[in-house]
Amino acid sequence: MADIVLGIGTSHTPMLTLPGELWPSYARNDQRNPELAFPPHGLVMPYQEALDSIAPDAREKYRGSEPFKAQAEACQRSLDELSSTLRDVNPDITVIIGDDQDEWFFEDNMPALSVYWGESAPLIPRVVPAGTRDPEVAEAIMRGYGDVPMDVPVASGFGRFLIEYLIEHDFDVAHVREVKPAYGGRVARRYPTRNGELNYVRETPPREQGLPHGVSFVIKRLFDNEPKPILPVFQNTCYPPNQPTPRRSFATGQAITAAVREWKEPARVAVIASGGLSHFVVDEELDRMVLGALETKDDKALQSIPRHRLHSAASEALNWVAVGGAMHDTSLKMELLAYVPVYRSPAATGGGWAFARWR
């Protein structure tokens, strides 16, 4: 019988691919990011409008670039520790719960929950479009999400078993087995604003696209480009109208653990949450609530996170909620290695980067 032997939660922001001295360059793009959702109400607004209206206590948390070096080093120490833990435990299968952002899923097909179960999955080094970042930053980001082309082994047998288990237990899960050679699409950001709904659609031209960022980051940074079989599970955390609720994400994690225990193969399984916590605007209240509930296995708190706190990329907290569900009925205990709230502008843009393990 298979069993869960390890849990991991990790942020995967592009900032983690950069040394601290490049963070100010990365932060300049916040001023033209149309997807800044501000707590506590989750309303999206332009950078300058937020800067003019932000509370003084939030503005004061930005201390310029002085903290960046120490913050970057703290994040890298935690990633080193998670990588060492993963490779020491050496699970037979690693389930990676992440989300897709303009990579494999677009408006022509945007499942709330999906499992990739091909025999392998391509990791293709990504290309940052010219002119969107300083060249040094763009090069580091490209390296950080996978710099070695490879076919990553996939636990296809367990993937099919998980899909069938989820269907049997009333989860409407999509399945993915093939990747198109070149494709793109459109995704509307239907986030709330003060005047209704954000009118912004991002269009991605056809291109080759390997494993989405949340999975490729784990392959590169935690597996050090030497992955054992993985199983990618995707939640549509970001894009209305069919984002899973916190209740559903927690239940998905529970179902993954139940499926592992019913599988007849003698496999040792790890479950990883990739992404989060709050960004592109820091929401320490949300982050600390999620982390505290995970540490105490407070299932009620995890399932009742206010959904208006989960607009835009802050929604990746749902991947951690799913791992909380997976860990809930195990004997594994959470250890928080670091929580690093990074304010990269006086408008409180940035993120709450977190790193944890269950063992």
Coordinates of C-alpha atoms in Angstrom, one line a residue:
M1 CA 0.0 0.0 0.0
A2 CA 1.2 3.5 -0.8
D3 CA 1.7 6.1 1.8
I4 CA 2.3 9.9 2.2
V5 CA 5.8 10.4 3.6
L6 CA 6.5 14.1 3.0
G7 CA 4.7 17.4 2.5
I8 CA 6.2 20.6 1.2
G9 CA 5.0 24.1 0.6
T10 CA 7.1 26.6 -1.4
S11 CA 6.7 30.0 -3.0
H12 CA 7.9 30.1 -6.6
T13 CA 8.0 33.8 -7.4
P14 CA 10.5 34.9 -10.1
M15 CA 12.1 36.9 -7.3
L16 CA 13.5 33.6 -6.0
T17 CA 15.5 33.2 -9.2
L18 CA 17.2 36.5 -8.6
P19 CA 19.9 37.8 -6.2
G20 CA 18.7 40.5 -3.9
E21 CA 20.5 43.2 -5.9
L22 CA 18.3 42.6 -8.8
W23 CA 15.0 42.9 -6.9
P24 CA 14.7 46.7 -7.4
S25 CA 14.8 46.1 -11.1
Y26 CA 12.2 43.4 -10.9
A27 CA 10.0 45.7 -8.7
R28 CA 9.8 48.5 -11.3
N29 CA 7.3 46.4 -13.3
D30 CA 4.8 46.7 -10.5
Q31 CA 3.9 50.2 -11.7
R32 CA 2.5 48.8 -15.0
N33 CA 1.0 45.5 -13.6
P34 CA -2.8 45.6 -14.1
E35 CA -3.5 42.8 -11.7
L36 CA -2.7 44.4 -8.4
A37 CA -5.5 43.2 -5.9
F38 CA -5.4 45.1 -2.6
P39 CA -6.5 43.8 0.8
P40 CA -8.7 43.7 2.6
H41 CA -11.4 43.8 0.0
G42 CA -9.5 42.4 -2.9
L43 CA -10.2 45.2 -5.3
V44 CA -7.9 45.6 -8.3
M45 CA -6.6 49.1 -9.0
P46 CA -3.7 50.7 -10.9
Y47 CA -0.4 51.3 -9.0
Q48 CA -0.7 55.1 -8.8
E49 CA -4.3 55.0 -7.5
A50 CA -3.3 52.5 -4.8
L51 CA -0.2 54.6 -3.9
D52 CA -2.5 57.6 -3.4
S53 CA -5.0 55.8 -1.2
I54 CA -2.9 53.2 0.7
A55 CA -3.0 53.3 4.5
P56 CA 0.1 55.0 6.2
D57 CA 1.0 51.8 8.2
A58 CA 1.2 49.8 5.0
R59 CA 3.2 52.4 3.2
E60 CA 5.7 52.5 6.1
K61 CA 6.5 48.8 5.7
Y62 CA 8.4 49.6 2.5
R63 CA 12.0 50.4 3.6
G64 CA 13.6 50.7 0.1
S65 CA 16.1 48.1 -1.1
E66 CA 18.1 47.8 2.1
P67 CA 16.3 44.6 3.4
F68 CA 16.4 42.8 0.0
K69 CA 19.8 41.1 0.4
A70 CA 19.0 39.6 3.8
Q71 CA 15.5 38.6 2.6
A72 CA 16.8 37.0 -0.5
E73 CA 19.4 35.0 1.5
A74 CA 16.7 33.8 3.9
C75 CA 14.6 32.6 1.0
Q76 CA 17.5 30.7 -0.6
R77 CA 18.4 29.1 2.7
S78 CA 14.9 27.8 3.0
L79 CA 14.9 26.5 -0.6
D80 CA 18.2 24.8 0.0
E81 CA 16.7 23.1 3.1
L82 CA 13.6 22.0 1.2
S83 CA 15.7 20.6 -1.7
S84 CA 17.8 18.7 0.7
T85 CA 14.8 17.3 2.5
L86 CA 13.1 16.2 -0.8
R87 CA 16.2 14.5 -2.1
D88 CA 16.9 12.8 1.3
V89 CA 13.4 11.4 1.6
N90 CA 13.6 10.4 -2.1
P91 CA 9.9 9.7 -2.7
D92 CA 8.8 7.3 -5.4
I93 CA 6.2 9.8 -6.6
T94 CA 5.9 13.5 -6.0
V95 CA 2.5 15.1 -6.5
I96 CA 2.9 18.8 -7.3
I97 CA -0.2 20.9 -6.8
G98 CA 0.0 24.1 -8.7
D99 CA -1.8 26.5 -11.0
D100 CA -1.5 27.6 -14.6
Q101 CA -1.0 31.2 -15.7
D102 CA -1.3 31.6 -19.5
E103 CA 0.7 28.4 -20.1
W104 CA -1.4 25.2 -20.9
F105 CA -4.9 26.5 -20.2
F106 CA -6.8 29.4 -21.9
E107 CA -10.4 30.5 -22.4
D108 CA -11.0 27.6 -24.8
N109 CA -10.5 25.2 -22.0
M110 CA -10.0 26.3 -18.4
P111 CA -10.8 23.4 -16.0
A112 CA -11.1 24.1 -12.3
L113 CA -9.2 20.9 -11.5
S114 CA -7.0 18.8 -13.8
V115 CA -4.4 16.0 -13.6
Y116 CA -1.6 15.5 -16.2
W117 CA -0.9 11.8 -16.6
G118 CA 1.1 11.3 -19.7
E119 CA 4.2 9.0 -19.5
S120 CA 6.4 12.1 -19.4
A121 CA 6.1 15.9 -19.6
P122 CA 8.3 18.2 -21.5
L123 CA 10.4 20.8 -19.6
I124 CA 11.2 23.5 -22.1
P125 CA 13.4 26.5 -21.0
R126 CA 11.1 29.5 -21.2
V127 CA 11.7 32.8 -23.0
V128 CA 10.9 36.1 -21.4
P129 CA 9.6 38.4 -24.2
A130 CA 12.1 41.0 -25.2
G131 CA 11.6 44.4 -23.6
T132 CA 9.5 43.2 -20.7
R133 CA 12.5 42.9 -18.2
D134 CA 16.0 44.1 -17.9
P135 CA 18.2 41.6 -19.8
E136 CA 20.0 40.4 -16.6
V137 CA 16.7 39.9 -14.8
A138 CA 15.2 38.1 -17.8
E139 CA 18.2 35.7 -18.1
A140 CA 18.0 34.8 -14.4
I141 CA 14.3 34.2 -14.6
M142 CA 14.7 31.9 -17.6
R143 CA 17.3 29.9 -15.7
G144 CA 15.3 29.7 -12.6
Y145 CA 12.3 28.0 -14.1
G146 CA 14.3 25.3 -15.8
D147 CA 17.4 25.7 -17.9
V148 CA 17.8 22.1 -19.0
P149 CA 15.4 20.7 -21.7
M150 CA 14.2 17.3 -20.6
D151 CA 11.3 14.9 -20.5
V152 CA 10.3 14.7 -16.9
P153 CA 9.0 11.3 -15.8
V154 CA 5.4 11.2 -14.8
A155 CA 3.7 8.7 -12.4
S156 CA 1.2 7.8 -15.1
G157 CA -0.2 4.7 -13.5
F158 CA -1.0 6.5 -10.2
G159 CA -2.2 9.5 -12.3
R160 CA -5.0 7.4 -13.9
F161 CA -5.8 5.8 -10.5
L162 CA -6.2 9.3 -8.9
I163 CA -8.4 10.5 -11.7
E164 CA -10.7 7.5 -11.4
Y165 CA -10.7 7.8 -7.7
L166 CA -11.7 11.5 -7.9
I167 CA -14.5 10.8 -10.4
E168 CA -15.8 8.0 -8.1
H169 CA -15.8 10.4 -5.2
D170 CA -17.8 13.1 -7.1
F171 CA -14.9 15.4 -8.2
D172 CA -15.4 16.7 -11.8
V173 CA -11.7 16.5 -12.7
A174 CA -10.3 17.0 -16.2
H175 CA -7.5 14.9 -17.5
V176 CA -4.5 15.9 -19.7
R177 CA -2.3 13.4 -21.4
E178 CA -0.8 15.2 -24.3
V179 CA 0.8 18.6 -24.9
K180 CA 0.3 20.4 -28.2
P181 CA 3.6 21.4 -30.0
A182 CA 2.7 25.0 -30.3
Y183 CA -0.3 26.9 -29.0
G184 CA -1.5 30.0 -27.2
G185 CA -4.7 31.8 -26.3
R186 CA -6.5 34.5 -24.3
V187 CA -7.4 34.7 -20.6
A188 CA -9.6 37.5 -19.2
R189 CA -8.9 38.8 -15.7
R190 CA -12.4 39.2 -14.3
Y191 CA -11.4 40.7 -11.0
P192 CA -13.5 43.2 -9.1
T193 CA -12.7 46.9 -9.2
R194 CA -14.2 50.0 -7.6
N195 CA -16.3 50.5 -10.7
G196 CA -17.3 46.9 -11.5
E197 CA -14.9 44.4 -13.2
L198 CA -11.4 44.7 -14.6
N199 CA -11.4 45.0 -18.4
Y200 CA -8.2 43.3 -19.2
V201 CA -7.5 40.3 -21.4
R202 CA -4.0 38.9 -21.8
E203 CA -3.2 37.2 -25.1
T204 CA -0.4 34.7 -25.5
P205 CA 0.7 34.0 -29.1
P206 CA 1.3 30.4 -30.2
R207 CA 4.6 29.1 -28.9
E208 CA 6.2 25.9 -27.5
Q209 CA 5.3 25.6 -23.8
G210 CA 6.6 22.9 -21.5
L211 CA 5.6 22.3 -17.9
P212 CA 3.9 25.3 -16.3
H213 CA 6.0 27.6 -14.0
G214 CA 4.8 26.1 -10.7
V215 CA 6.0 22.6 -11.7
S216 CA 9.2 23.6 -13.6
F217 CA 10.3 25.7 -10.6
V218 CA 10.1 22.5 -8.4
I219 CA 12.0 20.5 -11.0
K220 CA 14.8 23.1 -11.2
R221 CA 15.1 24.3 -7.6
L222 CA 14.0 21.4 -5.4
F223 CA 15.0 18.4 -7.6
D224 CA 18.1 20.2 -8.9
N225 CA 17.2 19.1 -12.4
E226 CA 17.2 15.4 -11.4
P227 CA 13.5 14.6 -10.9
K228 CA 12.0 11.3 -9.9
P229 CA 8.4 10.6 -11.2
I230 CA 6.0 13.5 -10.6
L231 CA 2.3 13.9 -10.9
P232 CA 1.1 17.5 -11.8
V233 CA -2.3 18.5 -10.4
F234 CA -3.6 21.9 -11.5
Q235 CA -6.2 24.1 -9.7
N236 CA -7.5 27.1 -11.6
T237 CA -6.8 29.3 -8.6
C238 CA -6.4 32.6 -10.5
Y239 CA -9.2 33.1 -13.1
P240 CA -12.9 33.6 -12.5
P241 CA -15.5 32.4 -12.8
N242 CA -14.6 28.8 -12.0
Q243 CA -12.0 29.0 -9.3
P244 CA -12.3 26.3 -6.6
T245 CA -13.4 27.3 -3.2
P246 CA -11.2 26.8 -0.2
R247 CA -13.5 24.0 0.8
R248 CA -13.0 22.3 -2.5
S249 CA -9.2 22.7 -2.4
F250 CA -9.0 21.2 1.0
A251 CA -11.2 18.3 0.0
T252 CA -9.0 17.8 -3.1
G253 CA -6.0 17.4 -0.8
Q254 CA -7.9 15.0 1.4
A255 CA -8.9 12.9 -1.7
I256 CA -5.3 12.8 -2.9
T257 CA -4.2 11.2 0.4
A258 CA -7.2 8.8 0.4
A259 CA -6.3 7.7 -3.2
V260 CA -2.7 7.2 -2.2
R261 CA -3.8 4.9 0.7
E262 CA -6.0 2.9 -1.6
W263 CA -3.4 2.4 -4.3
K264 CA -2.0 -1.1 -4.1
E265 CA 1.6 -0.3 -5.2
P266 CA 4.2 0.1 -2.3
A267 CA 5.0 3.7 -3.2
R268 CA 6.3 6.5 -0.9
V269 CA 4.5 9.7 -2.0
A270 CA 5.4 13.4 -1.4
V271 CA 2.9 16.2 -1.9
I272 CA 4.1 19.7 -2.8
A273 CA 2.2 23.0 -2.9
S274 CA 3.8 25.3 -5.4
G275 CA 3.0 29.0 -5.3
G276 CA 1.9 31.8 -2.9
L277 CA 1.4 33.1 -0.6
S278 CA 0.0 36.7 -1.1
H279 CA 1.2 38.6 -4.2
F280 CA 1.3 40.8 -6.2
V281 CA 0.4 42.8 -3.1
V282 CA 1.4 41.8 0.4
D283 CA -1.4 40.6 2.7
E284 CA 0.3 39.5 5.9
E285 CA -3.0 39.0 7.7
L286 CA -4.0 36.4 5.1
D287 CA -0.6 34.7 5.0
R288 CA -0.3 34.4 8.7
M289 CA -3.8 33.1 9.1
V290 CA -3.1 30.4 6.4
L291 CA 0.2 29.4 7.9
G292 CA -1.2 29.3 11.4
A293 CA -4.1 27.1 10.4
L294 CA -1.8 24.8 8.5
E295 CA 0.5 24.4 11.6
T296 CA -2.5 23.6 13.9
K297 CA -4.3 21.5 11.3
D298 CA -7.3 23.9 11.7
D299 CA -9.5 22.6 8.8
K300 CA -12.3 24.9 9.6
A301 CA -10.1 28.0 9.2
L302 CA -8.5 26.7 6.0
Q303 CA -11.9 26.0 4.5
S304 CA -13.4 29.4 5.4
I305 CA -10.8 31.7 4.0
P306 CA -12.7 34.7 2.6
R307 CA -12.7 34.4 -1.2
H308 CA -12.3 38.1 -1.7
R309 CA -8.9 37.8 -0.2
L310 CA -7.9 35.4 -3.0
H311 CA -8.1 37.5 -6.1
S312 CA -5.2 37.6 -8.6
A313 CA -2.1 35.7 -7.6
A314 CA -2.9 35.6 -3.9
S315 CA -5.2 32.8 -4.9
E316 CA -2.2 30.5 -5.0
A317 CA -2.8 30.1 -1.3
L318 CA -5.3 27.5 -2.4
N319 CA -2.5 25.2 -3.4
W320 CA -1.3 25.3 0.3
V321 CA -4.9 24.7 1.4
A322 CA -4.9 21.6 -0.7
V323 CA -1.7 20.3 0.9
G324 CA -3.2 21.1 4.2
G325 CA -6.1 18.8 3.3
A326 CA -3.6 16.1 2.2
M327 CA -1.7 16.4 5.5
H328 CA -4.7 16.6 7.7
D329 CA -5.3 13.0 8.4
T330 CA -1.6 12.0 8.5
S331 CA 0.8 12.0 11.4
L332 CA 3.1 14.4 9.6
K333 CA 3.8 17.7 11.4
M334 CA 4.4 21.1 9.7
E335 CA 7.6 23.0 10.3
L336 CA 7.6 26.5 9.0
L337 CA 11.2 27.2 7.7
A338 CA 10.6 30.9 6.9
Y339 CA 7.9 33.4 6.1
V340 CA 9.4 36.5 4.4
P341 CA 7.0 39.4 3.6
V342 CA 8.8 41.5 1.0
Y343 CA 7.5 45.0 0.4
R344 CA 9.0 46.2 -2.9
S345 CA 7.2 49.5 -3.2
P346 CA 5.5 52.1 -1.0
A347 CA 2.2 50.8 -2.5
A348 CA 2.8 47.5 -0.6
T349 CA 3.3 45.6 -3.8
G350 CA 5.5 42.5 -3.3
G351 CA 4.7 39.2 -1.8
G352 CA 4.7 37.0 1.3
W353 CA 7.1 34.2 0.5
A354 CA 6.8 31.0 2.5
F355 CA 8.6 27.7 2.9
A356 CA 7.4 24.8 5.0
R357 CA 7.7 21.0 5.3
W358 CA 5.6 18.3 6.9
R359 CA 7.4 15.2 8.1

